[in-house]
């Protein structure tokens, strides 16, 4: 009786759906055909309109036939399995969209009202210097300033120092790039080791000598190659203050393209190395060469307990303005800071460069005469044609007077009578003769100056911290405190120009392939760190530590250093020579392969239900990698899982600290596939062809996609088996628009494929959340409409080309010097457009000669279903002096304001400034950029750093790749000609505003919680690790749920980093690094389909980890060098919004 009822109901359903479908077809065909027309810019004859209608009708009839046959199959399946109640499964509706069964459990979004106050509250007294305001106010007029070409004439009275002597610190330094025109190893062999060897002997010759060093990567390599005796001498030099290690990071990082995870990681790597080997603790930051400065760096340095810092490469017009207003030294404060806890004292060097001609004073012609490496007979000389002269008894009075004049003029630009004079350049002091020339000649000058009290000057060699300490002492404040009268500044120092209109905005995109690989490695490193720390803690607790491969720690250490090295300001920037780029790439890939091994070994242990069966065999890994790369410059190839009748298992790793619902796609060798959950429940899947081109399917490779819910930081298990389950194996339908091109399209009996030779009507894809329209002509995005809204939002996608100038100054690796506005990209042939539709995802791929543009919609509740997944496969290897851009033109009334992130850590408002050239209005975009008006916000999330701008109202524009044939005269000596096929991956999120932007958004702005989560979903994808095929049928795998409770959704677990013991093995402690994100509650947060709650910044760490206890917890400075409190029994912590906090944690 029950069976008859089911069959009757389903038969009635078929009839109703058929009638309703025909009604809809007639309705749609009668609908105005011009409603969404391809471009709409040309007239159509009545015949073509009629042809279009007939084509639409044919298409709808075919779709209707598919619907009915699908329902028939379902009825047959139901009658065959009529014993139990049918499971809820996706089904295809008459209007051409898939409907998913409702979620088995409700979602909640519970944000405390107190947590919403952060983005709204006032900040008390505003800083005197807000960089956005400064840029809007300055004329940027580049008036010739005389000997100081970009400045002005400086005058003084000899009596200015009658009451207080001028105190001069000359700071010898050598800037060593860990890769630029030579590789890291070649620089080390040919120059750096000689600099450091000479340093040890030459500093010991005279206790008055000083030297500054920044790059720990080089120092660590040298340390491994020197004797114990030399190491002891170095420790003495550090101890007595002759040698200062400044900043102490693994490198001097780029601040535009780098992500804050990597910035922190390279700082920890350097600081931990210094503590272990030298007992040194950095106090001051030194960044003379990064091409512009982010406000993230002062925050990180302050949290690492540094008190002062120095910067150099700032726009020449800003330097001039700051010099004129005595603002070159300031307290740098974060925009959200209301109590000055983020303040760090910052010194901005006033002149063109950090080399010796531009550091003693305003006149480079004179300063060059005091660079004693350039004495006649040497390999380099002064471009101003006046050489240095060795200092003798006969000339010391005259030479000292000339130099003192420069010192006095320079000191007029600052508020104190303490003066900093750097003495160095790239790879200086590599020969003993240079040490002698600089130190002997300067000492003679100092001795003369100091012997004349009437000159009111004291001059000496010093370190950077010697200078800052003297300044604080003269000001009567503690180190790091604000000296009286000094200004407070907020904001950043992008974009940088060193002269004329030469803006360094090209490097925001240069070599995007490696910018992308950098982020892939970063995501793997974070995931591997967390998994390794958890696996080791669980293995120790179970008494199995001796069986676990603890030696994987060496692979983690190698990857930390490779990622750290790549943050260098000539690496991730894309501004090194081609051979050096290859060297970086090989290091990145080797580390990536090593990290996959660490992840596989950790997942193997953690996913086993019975740990007593655990056996580690390095020759026979338990799991396979999710993908492989044949070379450092090759795109990844996903692993294909061969199926047969015995089950294949796949372990899924979720690197997020929150539970996630994601559509996971696997490649298999058969379209007949059944997938089961870890409990053995059959799951509905979408099966699709795998394409090698616009029209060719890859034979015997198929993509199986399904939504999977995974535990936070945990592991899930799927079981795959060959076999057909018509009810649950749901094929994608495919349409290929050939646009009149004569091409053959692959077909397969498992998938309905329709080929449409001509026709340019716009079309839409729909999910439960949105309807998205595409141009039938271009295959590109046109508009988005939420299902609960009538109004469509224009989001017009367009590709553009920038050329470069015909004059002598052209674009290169650093500079963007376009020849005018971008021109539309005009393809030689119209694109082939392929549309795939299915229950869990639908996508449109437009194949152009130089790019494949993919827009994918996920039909799942939660984060992934609320935004568009976009990717561009770019290949411009045949371009000559062209740059490819992607522009989104929307109806957002942005009024010249847009927002870009800094290092994925904070958001900086930007203004389009018409007074500046086009290239000056581009900014770095490591993770996101958005535009907004009182009604909505449109955010472009990115998985790789690229240059971004908003050059018109409602526009967002990204530079995807650049191919340039010439050097841009900044020392590289090459163009950008080693382009690769590169995937650029994005997510586009349209949010409704529930509250208009607050007035404070002029100076600060925050993403919504949904936007934060969208970003981490994009940047930390699920890793699918197939279990290697074995004879035993069931390896006894169980999901791994490491967290006992959910973290609040404004918390990000940045890292769980195993710390090194004395040897190369892990200690018992880990560094737990948490970030509490600042967010804007003024964006709609209803029906988001995922669970989220906040807790006013409180987290109970003691009960966070399932199956592990917290044996020890101590808050520390960011890089663990300073304990901030003694260890306590309490494991409850509190964090303010935006703060990053590090804890020394022992899990037992």
CSV table of C-alpha atoms in Angstrom, one decimal, residues 89-258:
chain,number,residue,atom,x,y,z
A,89,UNK,CA,18.1,14.5,-1.9
A,90,UNK,CA,18.7,17.5,-4.3
A,91,UNK,CA,16.2,17.8,-7.0
A,92,UNK,CA,15.9,19.8,-10.2
A,93,UNK,CA,13.0,22.3,-10.5
A,94,UNK,CA,11.0,23.4,-13.5
A,95,UNK,CA,12.5,26.8,-13.6
A,96,UNK,CA,15.9,25.2,-14.3
A,97,UNK,CA,17.6,25.4,-10.9
A,98,UNK,CA,18.6,22.8,-8.3
A,99,UNK,CA,17.1,22.7,-4.8
A,100,UNK,CA,19.0,21.2,-1.9
A,101,UNK,CA,17.3,19.6,1.0
A,102,UNK,CA,17.2,21.8,4.1
A,103,UNK,CA,20.1,21.7,6.5
A,104,UNK,CA,19.4,19.1,9.2
A,105,UNK,CA,20.2,21.6,11.9
A,106,UNK,CA,19.5,25.4,12.3
A,107,UNK,CA,22.4,27.9,12.0
A,108,UNK,CA,22.8,30.8,14.4
A,109,UNK,CA,24.6,34.1,14.2
A,110,UNK,CA,25.0,35.5,17.7
A,111,UNK,CA,27.1,38.6,18.0
A,112,UNK,CA,27.3,40.4,21.3
A,113,UNK,CA,26.2,44.0,21.0
A,114,UNK,CA,29.3,45.1,22.9
A,115,UNK,CA,31.4,43.5,20.2
A,116,UNK,CA,29.7,45.7,17.6
A,117,UNK,CA,30.9,48.9,19.4
A,118,UNK,CA,34.5,48.5,18.4
A,119,UNK,CA,34.0,49.6,14.8
A,120,UNK,CA,31.7,52.5,15.9
A,121,UNK,CA,33.4,54.0,18.8
A,122,UNK,CA,35.4,57.2,18.7
A,123,UNK,CA,39.1,57.1,19.2
A,124,UNK,CA,39.6,60.0,21.5
A,125,UNK,CA,42.2,62.5,20.4
A,126,UNK,CA,43.1,62.2,16.7
A,127,UNK,CA,46.7,61.9,15.6
A,128,UNK,CA,48.2,65.2,14.3
A,129,UNK,CA,49.3,63.4,11.1
A,130,UNK,CA,46.8,61.2,9.3
A,131,UNK,CA,48.4,60.0,6.1
A,132,UNK,CA,45.2,60.1,4.1
A,133,UNK,CA,44.7,63.7,5.0
A,134,UNK,CA,48.3,64.6,4.3
A,135,UNK,CA,48.1,63.1,0.8
A,136,UNK,CA,44.9,65.0,0.1
A,137,UNK,CA,46.5,68.3,1.2
A,138,UNK,CA,49.9,68.1,-0.4
A,139,UNK,CA,50.4,69.7,-3.9
A,140,UNK,CA,53.0,67.0,-5.0
A,141,UNK,CA,54.5,69.8,-7.1
A,142,UNK,CA,58.2,68.6,-7.3
A,143,UNK,CA,59.9,72.1,-7.2
A,144,UNK,CA,63.6,72.1,-7.7
A,145,UNK,CA,65.2,72.5,-4.2
A,146,UNK,CA,68.8,73.3,-5.2
A,147,UNK,CA,71.5,71.0,-3.9
A,148,UNK,CA,68.8,69.0,-2.1
A,149,UNK,CA,66.9,68.6,-5.3
A,150,UNK,CA,63.7,67.3,-3.8
A,151,UNK,CA,63.8,69.6,-0.7
A,152,UNK,CA,64.8,73.1,0.0
A,153,UNK,CA,67.7,75.2,1.2
A,154,UNK,CA,68.5,74.8,4.9
A,155,UNK,CA,70.1,77.6,6.9
A,156,UNK,CA,71.2,77.8,10.5
A,157,UNK,CA,73.0,80.1,13.0
A,158,UNK,CA,76.3,78.9,14.5
A,159,UNK,CA,74.8,79.8,17.9
A,160,UNK,CA,71.9,77.3,17.6
A,161,UNK,CA,74.0,74.8,19.7
A,162,UNK,CA,75.3,77.2,22.3
A,163,UNK,CA,73.0,75.8,25.0
A,164,UNK,CA,73.1,72.1,23.9
A,165,UNK,CA,75.8,70.4,21.9
A,166,UNK,CA,74.9,68.6,18.7
A,167,UNK,CA,75.4,64.9,19.4
A,168,UNK,CA,76.2,62.9,16.2
A,169,UNK,CA,76.0,59.2,15.8
A,170,UNK,CA,77.6,57.8,12.6
A,171,UNK,CA,76.2,54.3,12.1
A,172,UNK,CA,78.2,51.9,9.9
A,173,UNK,CA,75.9,49.4,8.2
A,174,UNK,CA,75.9,47.0,5.2
A,175,UNK,CA,72.6,46.3,3.5
A,176,UNK,CA,72.7,42.6,2.3
A,177,UNK,CA,69.8,41.5,0.0
A,178,UNK,CA,69.1,37.8,0.5
A,179,UNK,CA,68.8,37.5,-3.3
A,180,UNK,CA,68.5,40.2,-5.9
A,181,UNK,CA,70.9,40.3,-8.9
A,182,UNK,CA,72.7,37.2,-7.4
A,183,UNK,CA,71.2,34.3,-5.5
A,184,UNK,CA,71.2,34.1,-1.8
A,185,UNK,CA,74.1,31.5,-1.8
A,186,UNK,CA,76.1,33.5,-4.4
A,187,UNK,CA,75.9,36.7,-2.4
A,188,UNK,CA,76.9,34.8,0.7
A,189,UNK,CA,79.9,33.1,-1.0
A,190,UNK,CA,81.1,36.2,-2.9
A,191,UNK,CA,80.4,39.0,-0.4
A,192,UNK,CA,78.4,38.5,2.8
A,193,UNK,CA,80.7,36.0,4.5
A,194,UNK,CA,83.7,38.3,3.9
A,195,UNK,CA,81.7,41.3,5.4
A,196,UNK,CA,81.0,39.3,8.5
A,197,UNK,CA,84.4,37.8,8.8
A,198,UNK,CA,86.0,41.2,8.6
A,199,UNK,CA,83.5,42.6,11.0
A,200,UNK,CA,84.7,40.3,13.8
A,201,UNK,CA,88.4,41.3,13.4
A,202,UNK,CA,87.9,45.0,12.6
A,203,UNK,CA,85.5,45.7,15.5
A,204,UNK,CA,87.9,44.1,17.9
A,205,UNK,CA,90.7,46.5,16.8
A,206,UNK,CA,89.0,49.5,18.5
A,207,UNK,CA,86.2,49.4,21.1
A,208,UNK,CA,84.9,52.7,19.7
A,209,UNK,CA,83.8,51.1,16.5
A,210,UNK,CA,80.2,50.0,15.8
A,211,UNK,CA,78.4,48.0,13.2
A,212,UNK,CA,74.7,47.3,12.4
A,213,UNK,CA,73.3,44.1,10.9
A,214,UNK,CA,69.7,43.3,9.9
A,215,UNK,CA,69.4,40.0,7.9
A,216,UNK,CA,69.4,37.0,10.2
A,217,UNK,CA,69.1,34.6,7.2
A,218,UNK,CA,72.7,35.5,6.2
A,219,UNK,CA,74.0,35.7,9.7
A,220,UNK,CA,72.7,32.1,10.5
A,221,UNK,CA,74.3,30.7,7.4
A,222,UNK,CA,77.6,32.3,8.4
A,223,UNK,CA,77.3,31.2,12.0
A,224,UNK,CA,77.1,27.6,10.9
A,225,UNK,CA,80.4,27.9,9.1
A,226,UNK,CA,82.6,29.7,11.8
A,227,UNK,CA,84.7,28.4,14.7
A,228,UNK,CA,83.6,28.3,18.3
A,229,UNK,CA,86.3,30.9,19.0
A,230,UNK,CA,84.8,33.3,16.4
A,231,UNK,CA,81.3,32.7,17.8
A,232,UNK,CA,82.5,33.7,21.3
A,233,UNK,CA,84.0,36.9,19.9
A,234,UNK,CA,80.7,37.7,18.2
A,235,UNK,CA,78.8,37.2,21.4
A,236,UNK,CA,81.2,39.6,23.2
A,237,UNK,CA,80.7,42.2,20.4
A,238,UNK,CA,76.9,41.9,20.8
A,239,UNK,CA,77.3,42.0,24.6
A,240,UNK,CA,79.4,45.2,24.7
A,241,UNK,CA,77.2,47.0,22.2
A,242,UNK,CA,79.6,47.2,19.3
A,243,UNK,CA,77.5,45.0,17.1
A,244,UNK,CA,73.7,45.6,17.0
A,245,UNK,CA,71.3,43.2,15.3
A,246,UNK,CA,68.4,45.5,14.2
A,247,UNK,CA,64.8,44.3,13.6
A,248,UNK,CA,66.1,40.7,13.9
A,249,UNK,CA,63.8,39.2,11.3
A,250,UNK,CA,64.9,36.4,8.9
A,251,UNK,CA,64.9,39.1,6.2
A,252,UNK,CA,64.1,42.8,5.8
A,253,UNK,CA,60.6,42.1,4.4
A,254,UNK,CA,58.6,43.7,1.7
A,255,UNK,CA,55.6,45.4,3.4
A,256,UNK,CA,53.3,45.6,0.4
A,257,UNK,CA,52.7,42.1,-0.8
A,258,UNK,CA,53.5,40.1,2.3
